[in-house]
Coordinates of N, CA and C in Angstrom, one line a residue:
M1 N 8.7 73.3 -10.2 CA 9.1 73.9 -8.5 C 8.2 72.9 -7.9
L2 N 9.1 72.7 -6.8 CA 8.3 71.6 -5.6 C 8.1 72.8 -4.1
V3 N 6.7 71.9 -4.7 CA 6.4 71.7 -3.9 C 6.9 71.6 -1.9
R4 N 6.0 72.4 -1.1 CA 7.0 71.8 0.7 C 6.0 70.8 1.2
R5 N 6.5 69.5 2.4 CA 6.6 68.4 2.9 C 4.9 67.7 3.0
V6 N 4.1 67.4 3.5 CA 3.4 67.5 4.5 C 3.5 68.2 6.0
T7 N 2.3 69.1 6.4 CA 1.6 69.0 7.6 C 1.8 69.3 8.1
G8 N 0.8 68.0 7.9 CA 0.9 67.2 9.2 C 0.1 66.5 9.4
I9 N -1.1 65.1 10.1 CA -1.8 64.4 10.5 C -3.2 64.2 11.1
V10 N -4.1 64.5 9.8 CA -5.5 63.9 10.7 C -6.0 62.5 10.7
E11 N -5.9 62.0 12.2 CA -6.2 61.2 13.3 C -6.9 61.2 12.8
S12 N -7.9 61.2 12.6 CA -10.0 60.6 13.0 C -10.1 61.3 11.4
L13 N -11.7 61.0 10.8 CA -12.2 61.7 10.0 C -13.4 62.3 10.7
A14 N -13.5 61.3 11.6 CA -15.1 61.5 12.3 C -14.8 62.7 12.4
E15 N -13.7 62.1 13.5 CA -13.8 63.5 15.0 C -13.1 65.5 14.2
A16 N -13.1 65.1 12.5 CA -12.0 66.2 12.0 C -13.0 66.4 11.4
A17 N -14.6 66.0 10.5 CA -14.8 65.7 10.2 C -15.6 67.3 10.6
P18 N -17.0 67.3 11.2 CA -17.4 68.8 11.9 C -17.3 69.4 11.9
R19 N -15.6 69.4 12.5 CA -15.6 71.0 12.8 C -14.6 71.8 11.4
R20 N -14.4 70.5 10.4 CA -14.0 71.3 8.9 C -15.0 71.7 8.1
G21 N -15.9 70.9 8.4 CA -17.4 71.7 7.7 C -17.0 69.6 6.8
W22 N -16.6 69.4 6.5 CA -16.2 68.0 5.9 C -17.7 66.8 5.7
R23 N -18.3 66.9 4.7 CA -19.6 65.5 4.9 C -18.8 64.0 4.8
L24 N -19.6 63.2 5.9 CA -19.3 61.6 6.5 C -20.6 62.0 6.2
E25 N -20.4 60.9 5.8 CA -21.9 59.5 5.8 C -21.7 58.2 6.8
V26 N -21.8 57.9 7.0 CA -21.3 56.0 7.5 C -22.7 55.3 7.3
V27 N -21.7 54.7 6.7 CA -22.4 53.4 5.6 C -22.5 51.9 6.1
H28 N -21.8 51.5 7.1 CA -21.9 50.3 8.0 C -21.7 50.5 9.6
D29 N -22.9 50.8 10.7 CA -22.1 50.4 11.4 C -21.3 49.4 12.1
G30 N -21.3 50.3 13.5 CA -19.3 48.7 14.1 C -20.6 48.2 14.6
E31 N -19.0 46.8 14.9 CA -20.6 46.0 14.9 C -18.6 44.9 16.1
T32 N -19.8 43.9 16.7 CA -18.7 43.1 17.6 C -18.6 42.2 17.5
V33 N -17.6 41.3 16.8 CA -17.9 39.7 16.3 C -17.4 39.1 17.2
T34 N -17.5 37.8 17.5 CA -17.2 37.1 18.6 C -17.5 34.9 17.7
R35 N -16.3 35.0 18.2 CA -14.9 33.9 17.4 C -15.4 32.4 18.5
R36 N -16.1 31.6 17.6 CA -15.3 30.7 18.9 C -14.3 29.8 18.0
P37 N -14.0 28.6 19.6 CA -12.8 28.6 18.7 C -12.5 27.5 18.0
P38 N -11.2 27.6 17.2 CA -11.1 25.9 16.4 C -10.9 25.0 17.1
R39 N -10.9 23.7 16.0 CA -10.5 22.6 15.9 C -10.0 22.1 16.1
T40 N -9.3 21.6 16.0 CA -8.0 21.7 16.0 C -7.0 20.1 16.2
V41 N -5.6 19.9 16.1 CA -4.7 18.4 17.1 C -3.8 19.3 18.4
G42 N -4.2 19.3 19.4 CA -3.3 19.8 20.4 C -4.1 21.6 20.5
A43 N -3.1 21.9 21.1 CA -4.1 22.8 21.7 C -3.5 24.0 20.5
A44 N -4.3 24.9 20.7 CA -5.4 25.8 19.9 C -3.9 27.3 19.9
H45 N -3.5 27.9 19.2 CA -2.2 28.7 19.7 C -2.8 29.7 20.0
P46 N -2.4 31.0 21.0 CA -2.9 31.7 21.8 C -3.6 32.6 21.3
A47 N -3.3 32.9 19.8 CA -3.4 34.2 19.0 C -5.1 34.3 18.7
F48 N -5.6 32.8 18.7 CA -6.7 32.4 18.9 C -7.7 32.8 19.8
D49 N -6.9 32.8 21.2 CA -7.5 33.7 22.4 C -7.6 34.8 22.3
R50 N -6.8 36.1 21.7 CA -6.5 37.2 21.6 C -7.5 38.0 20.8
L51 N -7.9 36.6 19.3 CA -9.2 37.7 18.8 C -10.3 36.9 18.5
A52 N -10.8 36.0 20.5 CA -11.4 35.7 20.7 C -13.0 36.3 19.9
V53 N -12.7 37.3 20.7 CA -13.8 39.0 20.6 C -12.9 40.0 19.2
W54 N -14.1 40.5 19.1 CA -13.3 40.8 17.9 C -13.7 43.3 17.4
E55 N -13.7 44.2 17.9 CA -14.8 44.6 17.5 C -13.9 45.5 16.7
H56 N -16.0 46.3 15.6 CA -14.9 47.1 14.2 C -15.9 48.6 15.0
P57 N -15.6 49.5 13.8 CA -15.7 50.4 13.7 C -16.4 51.0 12.6
P58 N -17.7 51.9 12.8 CA -18.3 52.2 11.8 C -17.9 51.8 10.5
A59 N -18.0 52.0 9.2 CA -17.0 52.2 8.7 C -17.3 53.6 7.4
F60 N -17.3 54.3 6.3 CA -17.8 55.3 6.9 C -17.1 56.1 5.3
R61 N -18.1 56.9 4.5 CA -17.0 57.9 3.8 C -16.6 59.5 3.3
A62 N -16.8 59.7 3.4 CA -15.9 61.5 3.9 C -16.1 62.2 2.5
L63 N -16.2 63.1 2.7 CA -16.5 64.3 1.1 C -15.9 65.2 0.6
L64 N -14.9 65.3 0.6 CA -13.1 66.4 1.0 C -13.0 67.5 0.2
P65 N -13.1 69.1 0.5 CA -13.0 69.1 -0.6 C -11.2 69.5 -1.2
S66 N -11.6 69.8 -2.7 CA -9.4 70.4 -2.8 C -8.6 69.0 -2.5
A67 N -9.0 67.7 -2.1 CA -8.4 66.6 -1.4 C -6.8 65.8 -3.3
R68 N -5.8 65.8 -2.6 CA -5.0 65.2 -2.6 C -4.2 63.6 -2.9
I69 N -4.6 63.4 -3.9 CA -3.8 61.4 -3.8 C -2.9 61.7 -4.0
A70 N -1.9 61.5 -3.1 CA 0.0 61.4 -3.4 C 1.0 60.4 -3.8
G71 N 1.3 59.9 -4.7 CA 2.5 58.8 -4.0 C 1.8 57.4 -5.4
T72 N 3.3 55.9 -5.5 CA 2.5 55.4 -6.2 C 1.7 54.7 -5.1
D73 N 2.5 54.3 -4.1 CA 1.6 53.8 -2.8 C 0.6 54.9 -2.2
P74 N -0.9 55.1 -2.6 CA -1.2 56.6 -2.7 C -1.3 57.1 -1.3
L75 N -0.8 58.4 -0.5 CA -1.5 58.9 0.5 C -3.0 59.9 0.0
V76 N -4.2 59.9 0.5 CA -4.8 61.0 0.9 C -4.0 62.3 1.6
L77 N -4.0 63.5 1.3 CA -4.1 65.3 1.4 C -5.1 65.4 1.8
T78 N -5.2 66.6 3.1 CA -6.1 67.0 2.8 C -5.5 68.1 1.7
D79 N -7.2 69.9 2.2 CA -6.4 70.7 0.7 C -5.4 71.6 1.9
R80 N -5.5 71.2 3.1 CA -4.4 72.1 4.4 C -2.4 70.8 3.8
G81 N -2.8 70.1 3.7 CA -2.4 69.7 3.3 C -1.3 68.3 4.1
E82 N -2.9 67.9 4.6 CA -2.0 67.1 5.8 C -2.2 65.2 5.9
A83 N -1.4 64.6 6.1 CA -2.3 63.6 5.5 C -3.5 62.6 6.8
L84 N -3.9 61.7 6.0 CA -5.9 61.1 6.9 C -5.2 60.1 7.3
L85 N -4.5 59.5 7.9 CA -4.5 58.5 9.5 C -4.9 57.3 8.5
E86 N -5.5 57.3 7.4 CA -7.3 56.5 7.5 C -7.1 55.7 6.6
S87 N -5.8 56.7 4.9 CA -5.1 56.5 4.1 C -4.6 55.0 4.8
T88 N -4.4 54.5 5.9 CA -3.5 53.6 5.4 C -4.3 52.6 7.3
F89 N -2.6 51.4 7.6 CA -3.5 49.9 7.8 C -3.5 51.2 9.8
D90 N -2.7 51.6 10.5 CA -1.9 52.7 11.8 C -1.0 53.2 11.3
R91 N -1.0 54.0 12.8 CA 0.2 55.2 12.5 C 1.6 55.3 12.2
E92 N 2.2 53.5 12.3 CA 3.5 52.9 12.2 C 3.3 52.9 10.9
Q93 N 2.5 52.8 9.9 CA 2.7 52.9 8.7 C 2.4 53.7 7.8
L94 N 1.6 54.9 8.3 CA 1.7 56.2 7.4 C 3.1 57.0 8.6
E95 N 3.7 56.4 9.3 CA 5.3 57.4 9.6 C 6.1 57.1 9.2
R96 N 6.0 55.4 8.2 CA 7.0 54.8 7.0 C 7.4 54.7 6.2
H97 N 5.9 55.9 6.2 CA 6.0 56.3 4.1 C 7.1 57.5 3.4
V98 N 7.3 56.9 2.3 CA 7.9 57.5 1.2 C 7.5 59.0 2.0
I99 N 6.2 59.6 1.9 CA 6.2 60.8 1.5 C 6.3 61.2 2.3
L100 N 6.1 61.3 3.0 CA 6.4 61.6 4.6 C 7.9 62.2 4.8
S101 N 9.3 62.3 4.3 CA 10.2 62.0 4.1 C 10.7 62.3 3.2
R102 N 10.2 62.3 1.9 CA 10.4 63.3 1.0 C 9.4 64.6 0.3
R103 N 9.9 65.5 -0.7 CA 9.0 66.7 -0.8 C 8.5 65.7 -1.6
L104 N 7.4 66.7 -2.6 CA 6.3 66.4 -3.1 C 6.6 67.2 -4.6
G105 N 6.2 66.9 -5.4 CA 6.7 67.8 -6.7 C 5.6 68.1 -7.3
P106 N 5.7 68.8 -8.0 CA 4.0 69.2 -8.5 C 2.3 68.7 -8.8
V107 N 2.0 70.1 -8.4 CA 0.3 68.9 -8.5 C -0.1 69.2 -9.9
R108 N -1.0 68.7 -10.4 CA -1.4 68.1 -11.5 C -2.9 68.6 -10.7
T109 N -3.5 68.7 -11.3 CA -5.0 69.5 -11.3 C -6.3 68.3 -12.1
R110 N -6.8 68.0 -11.2 CA -8.1 67.5 -12.7 C -9.8 68.0 -11.8
A111 N -10.5 68.7 -13.2 CA -11.3 68.9 -12.1 C -13.0 68.5 -12.3
G112 N -13.6 68.3 -10.8 CA -15.2 67.7 -10.5 C -14.9 66.6 -9.5
R113 N -15.1 66.1 -8.7 CA -15.4 65.2 -8.2 C -14.4 63.7 -8.2
H114 N -14.0 63.1 -7.9 CA -13.5 61.9 -8.0 C -13.9 60.8 -6.2
L115 N -13.6 59.7 -6.5 CA -13.5 58.6 -6.2 C -12.3 57.7 -5.4
A116 N -11.8 57.4 -4.8 CA -10.5 57.4 -4.3 C -10.5 55.8 -3.7
L117 N -10.5 55.7 -4.6 CA -9.6 53.4 -4.3 C -8.5 53.2 -4.0
V118 N -7.7 53.7 -3.1 CA -6.3 53.4 -2.7 C -6.2 53.2 -2.1
G119 N -5.4 52.1 -2.0 CA -4.7 51.3 -0.7 C -3.3 51.3 -0.2
P120 N -2.9 50.7 1.6 CA -1.7 50.3 1.1 C -1.3 48.9 0.8
W121 N -0.8 49.0 0.2 CA 0.6 47.3 0.3 C -1.0 46.8 -1.9
S122 N -1.2 47.5 -2.4 CA -2.6 46.9 -3.1 C -2.1 46.3 -4.3
H123 N -1.3 46.2 -4.1 CA 0.2 45.2 -5.5 C -0.2 43.1 -4.5
N124 N -0.4 44.3 -3.6 CA -0.4 42.2 -2.8 C -2.1 41.5 -3.2
H125 N -1.9 40.2 -3.5 CA -3.4 39.7 -3.6 C -4.3 40.0 -2.3
F126 N -3.8 39.3 -1.3 CA -4.5 38.9 -0.7 C -5.1 40.9 -0.2
H127 N -3.8 41.4 -0.7 CA -5.1 42.9 0.5 C -5.7 43.8 -0.5
W128 N -5.8 43.2 -1.9 CA -6.5 43.6 -3.0 C -7.5 43.5 -2.2
F129 N -7.8 41.8 -2.7 CA -9.2 41.3 -2.2 C -9.7 41.5 -0.9
L130 N -9.6 42.1 0.1 CA -9.3 41.7 1.2 C -9.6 43.6 1.7
D131 N -9.5 44.6 1.9 CA -9.2 45.2 2.5 C -9.4 46.2 1.1
L132 N -9.0 46.9 0.0 CA -8.8 47.3 -0.8 C -10.4 46.9 -2.1
L133 N -10.5 46.8 -2.8 CA -11.5 46.2 -3.8 C -12.6 46.7 -2.8
P134 N -13.2 45.2 -0.9 CA -14.0 46.0 -0.6 C -14.7 47.5 -0.2
R135 N -13.2 48.4 -0.5 CA -13.7 49.3 0.4 C -14.7 50.4 -1.4
L136 N -14.7 49.9 -2.5 CA -15.6 50.4 -3.0 C -17.3 50.4 -2.5
A137 N -17.2 49.7 -2.0 CA -19.5 49.3 -1.5 C -19.3 50.4 -0.3
L138 N -18.3 51.1 0.1 CA -18.2 52.0 0.3 C -18.3 54.0 -0.3
L139 N -18.4 53.7 -1.7 CA -18.1 54.6 -2.4 C -19.9 54.4 -2.7
P140 N -20.6 56.2 -3.5 CA -20.6 56.3 -4.3 C -21.1 55.7 -6.1
W141 N -20.6 54.7 -5.6 CA -19.6 54.6 -7.2 C -21.4 54.4 -7.6
E142 N -22.1 53.8 -7.1 CA -23.5 53.9 -8.3 C -24.3 55.0 -8.9
A143 N -24.4 55.3 -7.6 CA -25.1 56.7 -7.5 C -24.5 57.5 -8.4
E144 N -23.7 58.0 -8.7 CA -22.8 58.4 -8.9 C -22.6 57.9 -10.6
P145 N -22.6 57.8 -11.5 CA -22.2 57.5 -12.1 C -20.9 57.6 -13.4
A146 N -21.4 58.6 -13.5 CA -20.1 59.0 -14.2 C -19.2 59.6 -13.7
T147 N -17.9 59.6 -11.9 CA -17.8 59.9 -11.2 C -16.3 59.2 -11.4
P148 N -15.9 59.6 -11.8 CA -13.7 58.5 -12.5 C -13.8 58.1 -10.8
I149 N -12.9 57.1 -11.1 CA -12.6 56.3 -9.8 C -11.2 55.8 -10.0
V150 N -11.1 56.9 -9.0 CA -8.9 56.6 -9.3 C -8.6 55.1 -8.4
V151 N -7.6 55.1 -8.8 CA -7.4 53.8 -9.0 C -5.3 53.0 -8.1
P152 N -5.0 52.5 -7.7 CA -3.5 52.1 -7.8 C -3.1 52.7 -9.3
A153 N -1.4 52.3 -9.1 CA -0.6 53.0 -10.1 C -0.5 51.9 -11.2
T154 N -0.5 50.7 -10.8 CA 0.3 50.0 -11.0 C -1.1 49.0 -10.2
M155 N -1.9 48.3 -11.3 CA -2.8 46.9 -11.6 C -1.9 45.5 -12.1
S156 N -2.5 44.2 -11.7 CA -2.5 43.2 -12.9 C -3.9 43.0 -13.4
A157 N -4.0 42.1 -14.2 CA -4.6 41.9 -14.8 C -6.4 41.3 -14.4
L158 N -5.6 40.1 -13.5 CA -6.3 40.2 -11.9 C -6.9 40.9 -11.3
Q159 N -6.9 41.9 -11.1 CA -6.6 42.4 -9.8 C -8.3 44.3 -11.3
R160 N -7.9 44.5 -12.7 CA -8.0 45.1 -14.3 C -9.4 44.1 -14.0
E161 N -9.7 43.0 -13.8 CA -10.7 42.1 -13.8 C -11.9 41.9 -13.0
S162 N -11.5 41.7 -11.8 CA -11.8 42.1 -10.7 C -13.5 43.3 -10.2
L163 N -12.6 44.2 -10.6 CA -13.5 45.1 -11.1 C -14.2 45.5 -12.1
L164 N -13.7 45.3 -12.8 CA -15.3 44.4 -14.2 C -15.9 43.5 -13.7
M165 N -15.8 43.0 -12.8 CA -16.6 42.4 -12.1 C -17.5 42.2 -11.6
A166 N -16.9 42.8 -10.6 CA -17.9 44.3 -9.1 C -18.4 45.0 -10.0
G167 N -18.7 45.9 -11.0 CA -19.4 46.4 -12.2 C -19.1 47.7 -12.3
V168 N -17.4 47.8 -12.7 CA -16.7 49.3 -12.8 C -16.7 49.1 -14.0
A169 N -16.7 50.0 -15.0 CA -17.0 50.4 -16.3 C -15.5 51.1 -16.1
P170 N -14.6 50.1 -17.5 CA -13.4 50.3 -17.8 C -13.0 52.1 -18.4
Q171 N -13.6 52.4 -18.9 CA -13.7 54.2 -19.0 C -13.6 55.0 -17.4
R172 N -14.5 54.4 -16.6 CA -14.9 55.0 -15.1 C -13.2 55.2 -14.2
I173 N -11.9 54.4 -14.5 CA -11.5 54.3 -14.2 C -9.8 55.4 -14.1
V174 N -9.0 55.6 -12.7 CA -8.0 56.5 -13.6 C -6.7 56.1 -13.2
R175 N -5.7 56.2 -13.6 CA -5.1 55.6 -12.5 C -3.8 57.1 -12.1
A176 N -4.0 56.4 -10.6 CA -2.9 57.3 -10.2 C -1.3 57.7 -10.4
L177 N -1.0 58.2 -10.2 CA 0.4 59.1 -11.0 C 1.7 58.3 -9.7
R178 N 2.8 57.4 -10.7 CA 3.8 56.5 -10.1 C 4.8 57.7 -10.5
S179 N 5.6 57.7 -9.1 CA 7.3 58.2 -9.3 C 8.0 57.9 -9.5
R180 N 8.5 59.3 -10.3 CA 9.6 58.8 -11.3 C 10.4 59.9 -10.4
A181 N 12.0 59.6 -11.2 CA 13.1 59.6 -10.6 C 13.6 60.3 -9.1
G182 N 12.8 59.8 -8.3 CA 12.9 60.7 -6.9 C 11.9 60.7 -6.6
I183 N 10.5 61.7 -7.8 CA 10.1 62.7 -7.6 C 8.2 62.2 -7.2
I184 N 7.8 62.1 -6.0 CA 6.3 62.1 -6.1 C 5.1 62.4 -6.1
P185 N 4.9 62.1 -7.5 CA 3.3 62.5 -7.6 C 2.2 63.2 -6.8
Q186 N 1.1 63.8 -7.1 CA 0.2 64.1 -6.3 C -0.5 65.1 -7.4
V187 N -1.4 64.2 -7.9 CA -2.2 65.0 -8.2 C -3.7 65.3 -7.5
R188 N -4.2 66.9 -7.6 CA -5.0 67.4 -6.8 C -7.2 67.4 -7.9
V189 N -8.0 67.8 -6.9 CA -8.4 67.0 -7.1 C -10.5 68.2 -6.9
D190 N -11.5 68.5 -7.6 CA -12.1 69.2 -6.3 C -12.6 69.0 -5.2
E191 N -12.9 67.8 -5.3 CA -14.3 67.0 -4.9 C -13.7 64.9 -4.3
L192 N -13.5 64.9 -3.2 CA -13.3 64.1 -3.4 C -13.4 62.7 -2.4
W193 N -14.6 62.0 -2.8 CA -14.5 61.0 -1.7 C -13.9 60.3 -1.4
F194 N -13.7 59.5 0.2 CA -12.8 59.5 0.8 C -13.5 58.1 1.6
P195 N -13.4 56.9 2.0 CA -13.3 55.2 2.1 C -12.6 55.4 3.5
S196 N -13.6 55.0 4.5 CA -12.2 54.8 5.6 C -11.9 52.9 5.6
M197 N -10.9 52.6 5.7 CA -10.9 50.9 5.8 C -11.9 50.3 5.5
T198 N -12.2 49.2 5.8 CA -13.6 48.5 6.1 C -13.3 47.9 7.6
G199 N -12.3 47.3 8.2 CA -12.8 47.0 9.4 C -11.4 47.5 10.3
R200 N -11.1 46.8 11.3 CA -10.0 47.8 12.8 C -9.2 47.4 11.9
S201 N -8.3 46.0 11.4 CA -7.4 45.9 11.5 C -6.6 45.2 9.7
T202 N -6.7 44.9 9.4 CA -6.2 44.2 7.5 C -6.2 43.1 8.5
G203 N -6.8 41.4 7.7 CA -6.5 40.6 7.3 C -8.0 40.3 9.1
N204 N -8.7 41.1 9.0 CA -10.0 40.7 10.1 C -11.0 41.7 9.5
P205 N -11.5 41.1 8.5 CA -13.0 41.7 7.1 C -14.0 41.6 8.8
P206 N -15.2 42.3 8.3 CA -16.6 42.1 9.3 C -17.1 41.2 8.2
A207 N -18.7 40.6 8.1 CA -19.2 40.3 7.6 C -19.8 40.5 5.9
W208 N -19.8 41.9 6.8 CA -20.8 42.3 5.4 C -19.5 42.4 4.3
V209 N -18.2 42.4 4.8 CA -17.8 42.1 3.3 C -17.2 42.1 2.4
I210 N -17.2 40.2 3.5 CA -17.3 38.4 3.1 C -18.5 38.6 1.5
D211 N -19.9 39.2 2.6 CA -20.7 38.6 1.8 C -21.3 39.7 0.6
W212 N -20.1 40.7 0.7 CA -20.5 41.8 -0.7 C -18.6 41.0 -1.5
L213 N -18.4 41.1 -0.6 CA -17.4 39.9 -2.0 C -18.7 38.6 -2.9
R214 N -18.2 38.2 -2.0 CA -20.0 37.1 -2.0 C -20.8 37.2 -3.6
E215 N -21.1 38.4 -3.2 CA -22.2 38.7 -4.3 C -22.2 39.2 -5.2
R216 N -20.6 40.1 -5.1 CA -19.6 40.0 -7.0 C -19.6 40.0 -7.1
L217 N -18.5 38.6 -7.2 CA -17.7 38.5 -7.5 C -17.4 36.8 -8.0
A218 N -19.0 36.2 -6.6 CA -18.7 34.2 -7.0 C -19.9 34.2 -7.3
P219 N -20.2 32.8 -8.3 CA -21.5 32.3 -9.1 C -22.2 31.0 -7.4
P220 N -23.7 31.6 -7.5 CA -23.8 31.1 -6.0 C -23.6 29.5 -7.0
A221 N -23.7 29.4 -5.8 CA -23.2 27.5 -5.3 C -25.0 26.4 -5.7
P222 N -24.9 25.7 -6.4 CA -26.3 24.5 -6.4 C -26.5 24.9 -4.9
E223 N -28.1 24.2 -5.6 CA -28.2 23.6 -4.9 C -28.4 22.6 -3.3
G224 N -28.1 22.7 -2.5 CA -28.1 21.9 -2.4 C -26.9 21.3 -1.8
R225 N -24.9 21.6 -2.7 CA -24.3 21.3 -2.2 C -23.6 22.3 -2.0
R226 N -22.1 22.0 -0.8 CA -21.6 22.0 0.0 C -20.0 21.7 -0.5
T227 N -18.7 22.5 -0.5 CA -17.9 22.6 -1.0 C -16.8 22.9 -0.3
R228 N -15.9 21.8 0.4 CA -14.6 23.1 1.4 C -13.3 22.7 0.5
L229 N -13.1 24.4 0.1 CA -11.2 24.2 -0.6 C -10.6 23.9 0.4
Y230 N -9.0 22.9 0.1 CA -8.3 23.7 0.8 C -6.8 24.4 -0.3
V231 N -6.6 25.3 0.0 CA -5.3 26.2 -0.8 C -3.9 25.7 0.0
S232 N -3.3 24.5 0.0 CA -1.6 24.5 0.1 C -1.0 25.1 -0.1
R233 N -0.1 25.8 0.6 CA 1.3 26.3 0.6 C 2.7 25.8 0.7
A234 N 1.9 24.7 -0.4 CA 3.8 23.5 0.1 C 4.9 24.2 -0.7
D235 N 4.4 25.1 -2.2 CA 5.1 24.8 -2.7 C 5.2 26.8 -2.3
A236 N 5.0 27.2 -0.4 CA 5.5 28.5 -1.3 C 6.4 29.3 -0.3
G237 N 7.0 29.9 -0.9 CA 8.6 30.6 -0.7 C 8.2 30.7 1.1
S238 N 7.1 31.4 1.9 CA 7.2 31.6 3.1 C 6.3 31.5 3.5
R239 N 5.7 31.3 4.5 CA 4.2 31.6 5.8 C 3.8 29.9 5.1
R240 N 5.0 28.4 5.1 CA 4.1 27.2 4.8 C 3.8 26.9 5.8
V241 N 2.5 26.0 5.6 CA 1.8 26.1 6.7 C 2.5 24.3 7.6
A242 N 2.5 23.9 8.7 CA 4.0 23.4 9.6 C 2.4 22.6 9.8
G243 N 2.8 21.0 9.5 CA 2.1 19.9 9.8 C 0.8 19.3 8.6
E244 N 1.0 20.0 7.5 CA 0.2 20.6 6.6 C -0.2 18.8 5.7

């Protein structure tokens, strides 16, 4: 038996949590980033002026009762069937999500508390490392070592390795369900820790994200040695660098 579609949208967990009795914990305060202008040949692109000052909102986690994780590229739904806007980057991405235009499949249940480490475009190397993996730092995964962690349905070997390098034991990982025959799967858990986005938008991570990734994934640099690494896009199919 199929259930009804998504019933609405929770625009802001920070505003909804006090009214609904949800538990919300701020992990990192908001911050203002001021960037130096780039050193370049000729005039800098106007985008650098727009990004010179950047405001990051507070990063938090919320404990939601009877929440659902729905879809192969999952959204998180409340106990009332509302989609969390903070499941994706912005309202435009949410409104284009397949889950808002199709009916959902039967609900499968998993007992106990779970942690949500799912997000948009997780199959992409950049978005996995800059947008999704650092959300692990917002979750109480080390304080709750027995709590399962729900991850995207499809993951590469490198993504699995990065979780291991970050300290996540493979036996804790639970894959989200894949869509089959046009049916959007959904899993309901008793309680779900849900992390906010790490920053205001993709491509602009706050400093704590870079520090966390460096601490977890990168070996310490040799004392007194500084190396600059340039990754060429000369053989890329798109987004090549002009004047490389």
